[in-house]
Amino acid sequence: MKKIGIIGYGCVGQGLVRYFAQQPHLPYTIAGIAVKRVGIPRPETSIPITTNPEVLLEDPEIDLIVEAIDDATAALAYAEAALRNGKDVITANKKMVATSLRQLLALQTTTGRRVWFEAAVGGSIPIITLLDGYYKDEPLMRIRGILNGTSNYVLTKIFNEKLDYNRALRQAQQLGFAESDPTADVSGKDAWYKSKLLAYQAFGVDIALDNIFHYGIEYLTHDDIQYARSKNKRIKLVPIVLPTQQGIASWVVPHFIDENDPFYAIDNEYNSIEIDGQFLGKQHLTGKGAGALPTAGALFGDLQRATRSGTLPEYGTPGIADPASIAVEVYIRDRHVLSNDVLAFDHVREGYLDDHYHYLIGHIGLDRLIALKPWLEKRRCTVVATGHYIQKDVQPQRAHARTLGAAALPH
Ligand code: HSE
């Protein structure tokens, strides 16, 4: 019988305990739960509760630590202590794994223990397990997804029920889908971490987060929604991981999705992942992407894998693409006049201007989007991708644009 320690007894920790309670035949026991504070209303449990995580981290009888806390810095310290003490770690904390990937990989090598993070990407969808097994030898041509349940819930309520943004976000929080700070969901940050983890698990690369352009849904206006509706489209926050001739590229941006796209019908907190394989063709995996029980189910999947032997992805084979080598077609909307002298689209295909609503649609380098991000956010611009993108050789003039930092941006 394997003994497990749980650190954190919030939404996910409680889901895990409920999952255990309903499956008493499983060959694991929970030896203890570490919480930050006692005296907070929580479901009754006969499992010993401690406020000192060291008790679990240093117990030689505990084989595995399930880390279910929000704070990525504290989570990293617990994960490192657990690995050093010879225990595997199972986590749903995408920020912790994505921001400390190199560190954790090094520690895995020195300790021979492993961090399992299926629950950190795609909620209940076993994408990490599949990339680690079934898809391992398949030449993957692209991965695309809906990976943030909260923003998908909000967009569904806006598009299907005409609910307003703030009410929809409050509902997502009440239903336990959102992060404790929901700006991580709506700003695209949560999907940003997940994208980096997908790129790592699929291709063994560690793309610097700064090189993954991410943009959220928080600046969408009625005009943007109307524009999408007028074209019979919905908007979904979509991360893309793309192998190119120059290496792996990734970006996370709201996309216009038309009704022929399988993502069109992915509603509420559901996530969906499209794997495009050279031999397998396109496959779509859909399931609940947020919530206590789906996340607990994914943690359980890792528990089963951790107690069998796993393999580590080979590291760094295909390299990482220069963001300047990809141009994505985007709609950028501002309340003021947008000038292409500022944006530096490679090519503008469409534009519109009235008193309060101006948009341009065209191809723009990912490097330029990364440099423009603070400026776009400051002006509360909307950015939505059309789904078209091109891979290009990095020409000297693009290299020049790439060197434009925030200081070179207009105010
Ligand atoms: N806040 C996250 C989401 C939880 O909404 O997808 C699952 O990672």
XYZ file of C-alpha atoms and ligand atoms in Angstrom:
419
model
C 0.000 0.000 0.000
C 1.569 3.314 -1.140
C 1.413 6.205 1.296
C 0.648 9.688 0.027
C 0.962 13.126 1.582
C -1.203 15.975 0.315
C -0.082 19.587 0.642
C -3.058 21.923 0.299
C -6.698 21.290 1.116
C -8.473 23.810 -1.086
C -10.644 23.068 -4.102
C -8.244 20.530 -5.673
C -7.111 18.890 -2.403
C -10.715 18.425 -1.332
C -11.595 16.980 -4.739
C -8.785 14.471 -4.334
C -9.974 13.390 -0.885
C -13.508 12.942 -2.254
C -12.113 10.882 -5.121
C -10.250 8.647 -2.664
C -13.300 8.276 -0.416
C -15.368 7.012 -3.343
C -12.723 4.460 -4.402
C -11.699 2.706 -1.172
C -10.286 -0.321 -3.025
C -7.323 1.625 -4.455
C -3.832 0.646 -3.243
C -3.012 4.041 -1.721
C -3.620 5.646 1.649
C -3.443 9.329 2.471
C -1.069 9.600 5.420
C -1.737 13.281 6.066
C -2.783 16.645 4.689
C -0.774 19.808 5.264
C -2.742 23.062 5.356
C -1.625 26.663 5.747
C -4.107 27.536 8.489
C -6.488 25.613 10.738
C -9.884 26.964 11.739
C -11.043 27.505 8.121
C -14.377 25.786 7.311
C -13.495 22.593 5.408
C -15.134 19.213 4.844
C -14.683 16.845 7.813
C -12.013 14.202 7.318
C -10.459 11.467 9.436
C -7.107 12.039 7.685
C -4.556 13.706 10.010
C -4.200 17.443 9.292
C -1.008 19.353 10.018
C 0.088 22.931 9.498
C 3.662 21.743 9.098
C 4.348 20.310 5.605
C 7.779 19.105 6.825
C 5.944 16.374 8.713
C 4.896 14.895 5.373
C 7.990 15.861 3.387
C 10.287 14.167 5.886
C 8.198 11.096 6.642
C 10.217 8.178 5.182
C 7.060 6.106 4.880
C 5.455 8.552 2.462
C 6.234 7.621 -1.163
C 4.566 10.480 -2.949
C 3.597 14.091 -2.372
C 0.563 15.550 -4.096
C 1.046 19.300 -4.112
C -2.271 21.141 -4.433
C -1.529 24.732 -3.469
C -1.825 27.936 -5.399
C 1.375 29.723 -4.491
C 3.956 28.722 -7.124
C 6.958 29.787 -5.003
C 5.916 27.734 -1.970
C 4.892 24.855 -4.259
C 8.387 24.824 -5.777
C 10.042 24.681 -2.361
C 7.832 21.719 -1.376
C 8.395 19.962 -4.688
C 12.171 20.344 -4.374
C 12.155 19.097 -0.773
C 10.017 16.105 -1.752
C 12.325 15.156 -4.662
C 15.408 15.524 -2.462
C 13.763 13.288 0.133
C 13.241 10.568 -2.488
C 9.561 11.182 -3.197
C 7.823 11.720 -6.531
C 5.685 14.840 -6.792
C 2.281 15.129 -8.426
C 1.079 18.639 -9.131
C -1.600 20.667 -10.898
C 0.455 23.855 -10.550
C 1.234 24.883 -14.119
C 2.890 28.120 -13.086
C 5.279 26.297 -10.794
C 6.289 23.719 -13.412
C 6.425 26.178 -16.326
C 8.485 28.814 -14.522
C 10.899 26.316 -12.931
C 11.090 23.650 -15.613
C 14.877 23.602 -15.972
C 15.405 23.501 -12.220
C 12.938 20.658 -11.761
C 14.403 18.672 -14.647
C 17.879 19.002 -13.145
C 16.592 17.838 -9.789
C 14.801 14.917 -11.412
C 18.120 13.841 -12.894
C 20.064 14.102 -9.637
C 17.397 12.511 -7.447
C 15.987 9.948 -9.875
C 12.503 11.017 -8.759
C 9.944 12.662 -11.002
C 7.453 15.524 -11.139
C 4.134 14.492 -12.687
C 1.986 17.280 -14.062
C -0.848 15.783 -16.082
C -3.366 17.800 -14.040
C -1.567 21.053 -14.930
C -2.567 20.950 -18.631
C -6.040 20.400 -20.053
C -7.766 19.425 -16.780
C -9.212 15.952 -17.188
C -7.794 15.388 -20.709
C -4.817 12.974 -20.477
C -2.722 14.919 -22.984
C 0.586 14.722 -21.101
C 0.222 10.961 -20.671
C -0.596 10.554 -24.360
C 2.328 12.714 -25.476
C 4.543 10.677 -23.175
C 3.327 7.404 -24.666
C 0.970 7.036 -27.578
C 2.162 10.126 -29.500
C 5.834 9.730 -28.640
C 6.987 8.520 -32.061
C 4.378 10.347 -34.130
C 5.808 13.313 -36.076
C 3.532 16.045 -34.752
C 2.766 18.875 -37.139
C 0.832 21.127 -34.766
C -0.934 21.211 -31.416
C -3.801 23.634 -30.913
C -6.111 23.864 -27.947
C -8.666 25.453 -25.739
C -6.783 25.159 -22.479
C -8.347 27.624 -20.092
C -11.741 26.587 -18.742
C -12.504 29.949 -17.169
C -12.030 32.073 -20.270
C -13.910 29.501 -22.335
C -16.757 29.641 -19.818
C -16.809 33.439 -19.994
C -16.708 33.494 -23.814
C -19.454 30.861 -23.992
C -21.712 32.900 -21.736
C -21.009 36.058 -23.765
C -21.571 34.435 -27.178
C -24.326 31.921 -26.404
C -26.250 33.656 -23.632
C -25.322 37.327 -24.104
C -24.282 37.515 -20.467
C -21.915 40.325 -19.574
C -18.243 39.655 -19.011
C -18.088 40.436 -15.280
C -21.102 38.301 -14.382
C -19.774 35.380 -16.410
C -16.384 35.653 -14.717
C -18.007 35.748 -11.269
C -19.912 32.566 -12.127
C -16.693 30.846 -13.237
C -15.150 31.812 -9.899
C -18.136 30.532 -7.919
C -18.020 27.233 -9.805
C -14.371 26.742 -8.812
C -12.951 27.035 -12.348
C -10.931 30.223 -11.968
C -7.524 30.676 -10.390
C -7.587 32.443 -7.017
C -6.518 35.523 -8.986
C -8.714 35.178 -12.101
C -6.641 37.688 -14.053
C -4.306 34.736 -14.701
C -7.173 33.101 -16.622
C -8.472 36.051 -18.612
C -5.052 37.524 -19.415
C -3.990 34.295 -21.137
C -1.263 33.635 -18.533
C -2.698 30.326 -17.393
C -2.854 29.066 -21.000
C 0.650 30.512 -21.538
C 2.127 28.240 -18.855
C 0.177 25.302 -20.266
C 1.472 26.009 -23.771
C 5.041 25.931 -22.583
C 4.404 22.588 -20.874
C 2.794 21.166 -24.005
C 5.802 22.266 -26.076
C 8.112 20.591 -23.589
C 6.196 17.333 -23.366
C 5.602 17.112 -27.121
C 9.002 18.256 -28.366
C 11.374 18.286 -25.392
C 12.047 22.033 -25.666
C 12.101 24.694 -22.977
C 10.795 27.807 -24.742
C 11.402 30.977 -22.713
C 7.993 32.265 -21.649
C 8.966 35.695 -22.994
C 9.152 34.180 -26.464
C 5.588 32.842 -26.295
C 3.348 35.754 -27.188
C 0.217 35.684 -25.044
C -2.813 37.927 -25.061
C -6.044 37.576 -23.124
C -9.751 38.187 -23.476
C -10.079 40.992 -20.945
C -10.137 43.854 -23.443
C -12.819 42.396 -25.731
C -15.578 44.927 -26.332
C -19.117 44.756 -27.635
C -17.754 45.880 -31.037
C -15.369 42.924 -31.169
C -18.151 40.495 -30.294
C -20.403 42.089 -32.899
C -17.640 41.859 -35.502
C -17.228 38.122 -34.781
C -21.000 37.552 -34.885
C -21.287 39.423 -38.196
C -18.863 36.884 -39.672
C -20.682 33.911 -38.013
C -17.719 33.288 -35.784
C -17.092 32.857 -32.087
C -13.962 33.859 -30.202
C -11.926 31.276 -28.251
C -8.611 31.652 -26.488
C -6.324 29.302 -28.417
C -2.714 28.331 -27.695
C -0.712 26.933 -30.608
C 2.504 24.902 -30.534
C 4.073 24.641 -33.974
C 7.178 22.828 -35.160
C 8.799 24.878 -37.921
C 11.958 24.337 -39.925
C 13.684 26.665 -37.487
C 12.435 24.981 -34.339
C 9.384 25.035 -32.099
C 7.229 28.166 -31.899
C 4.257 28.878 -29.661
C 1.711 31.648 -29.126
C -1.514 32.072 -27.150
C -4.111 34.465 -28.505
C -7.910 34.745 -28.837
C -8.955 33.383 -32.237
C -11.958 33.832 -34.481
C -13.418 30.345 -34.776
C -15.886 29.481 -37.505
C -18.653 26.908 -37.263
C -16.735 24.242 -39.212
C -13.992 24.247 -36.615
C -14.459 21.566 -33.914
C -13.526 24.206 -31.316
C -16.688 26.188 -32.180
C -18.859 23.858 -30.096
C -16.506 23.511 -27.126
C -18.437 25.321 -24.451
C -18.212 26.365 -20.812
C -15.314 24.970 -18.791
C -14.545 22.285 -21.361
C -11.081 22.149 -22.885
C -10.167 20.624 -26.223
C -6.857 19.738 -27.798
C -6.212 19.120 -31.475
C -3.209 16.964 -32.269
C -2.177 17.013 -35.899
C 0.104 14.083 -36.626
C 1.788 13.276 -39.914
C 0.527 9.691 -39.860
C -2.444 9.842 -37.518
C -3.995 12.971 -39.013
C -6.016 15.253 -36.778
C -7.364 14.033 -33.473
C -9.470 15.967 -30.995
C -9.549 15.310 -27.298
C -12.238 17.062 -25.317
C -13.074 17.059 -21.619
C -13.616 19.155 -18.544
C -10.695 21.538 -18.193
C -11.327 22.934 -14.727
C -13.085 22.085 -11.484
C -12.255 20.071 -8.381
C -13.226 16.558 -9.503
C -11.873 16.606 -13.086
C -8.562 17.931 -11.705
C -8.557 15.296 -8.962
C -9.166 12.650 -11.636
C -6.094 13.857 -13.535
C -3.999 13.796 -10.343
C -5.166 10.246 -9.859
C -4.059 9.328 -13.353
C -0.574 10.513 -12.432
C -0.723 8.557 -9.211
C -1.201 5.417 -11.241
C 1.594 6.361 -13.647
C 3.961 7.309 -10.845
C 3.602 3.926 -9.286
C 4.567 2.321 -12.586
C 7.718 3.297 -14.449
C 7.677 6.383 -16.696
C 10.046 7.828 -19.231
C 11.389 11.332 -19.456
C 11.037 13.209 -22.728
C 14.298 13.636 -24.572
C 15.403 17.171 -24.132
C 16.076 19.810 -26.711
C 16.152 17.900 -30.014
C 14.290 20.204 -32.425
C 15.388 23.582 -31.037
C 13.281 26.686 -30.594
C 12.060 28.959 -33.383
C 12.889 32.647 -33.439
C 9.510 34.442 -33.022
C 10.531 36.641 -35.975
C 10.187 33.601 -38.218
C 6.389 33.409 -37.756
C 3.830 35.973 -38.889
C 0.281 35.501 -37.599
C -2.765 37.179 -39.053
C -4.550 39.161 -36.352
C -7.391 41.632 -35.885
C -6.252 44.498 -33.669
C -8.948 46.845 -32.378
C -8.483 50.185 -30.691
C -10.789 53.023 -29.641
C -8.386 55.400 -31.348
C -6.898 55.460 -34.808
C -4.408 52.666 -35.329
C -1.497 53.419 -37.570
C 0.470 50.746 -39.302
C 3.528 52.956 -38.863
C 3.232 51.969 -35.216
C 1.990 48.407 -35.493
C 4.298 47.404 -38.363
C 2.040 44.760 -39.862
C 3.884 43.006 -42.683
C 0.719 43.334 -44.719
C -2.704 44.860 -43.946
C -5.663 43.010 -45.454
C -8.642 44.832 -43.973
C -9.376 47.884 -41.871
C -12.262 49.952 -40.503
C -12.567 53.301 -38.796
C -15.346 55.218 -37.063
C -15.454 57.528 -34.028
C -14.693 54.938 -31.383
C -13.913 51.737 -33.219
C -10.906 51.109 -35.404
C -9.468 47.805 -36.457
C -6.815 46.483 -38.779
C -6.399 42.891 -39.926
C -3.123 41.668 -41.312
C -0.009 39.590 -40.840
C 2.399 40.643 -38.135
C 5.580 39.005 -36.804
C 5.298 37.234 -33.444
C 8.412 39.170 -32.406
C 6.591 42.431 -33.157
C 3.531 41.284 -31.167
C 5.765 40.428 -28.207
C 7.344 43.899 -28.351
C 3.940 45.610 -28.767
C 2.190 43.722 -25.947
C 2.656 46.358 -23.174
C 1.506 49.096 -25.549
C -1.542 47.106 -26.687
C -2.507 46.337 -23.093
C -2.042 49.931 -21.986
C -4.496 51.032 -24.683
C -6.795 48.074 -23.893
C -6.692 46.939 -27.511
C -8.288 43.666 -28.558
C -6.116 41.116 -30.358
C -7.822 38.169 -32.052
C -6.100 35.787 -34.475
C -7.823 34.631 -37.646
C -6.058 31.259 -37.510
C -3.843 32.004 -40.547
C -0.109 32.228 -40.069
C 2.990 31.951 -42.228
C 6.487 30.721 -41.538
C 9.161 32.864 -43.061
C 12.890 33.218 -43.271
C 14.247 35.806 -40.894
C 15.283 38.680 -43.155
C 17.620 41.427 -41.956
C 14.766 43.985 -41.830
C 12.772 41.707 -39.495
C 15.831 41.306 -37.347
C 15.784 45.082 -37.008
C 12.117 45.077 -35.933
C 12.954 42.390 -33.385
C 15.415 44.671 -31.663
C 12.681 47.245 -31.005
C 12.108 47.023 -27.287
C 9.436 48.688 -25.157
C 11.489 51.898 -25.167
C 11.015 52.210 -28.922
C 7.241 52.006 -28.656
C 5.022 55.071 -29.027
C 3.165 56.361 -25.960
N -8.179 28.178 -13.841
C -7.884 27.064 -14.674
C -8.847 27.086 -15.859
C -8.017 25.803 -13.894
O -9.832 27.826 -15.816
O -8.606 26.382 -16.835
C -7.504 24.579 -14.605
O -6.142 24.683 -14.915
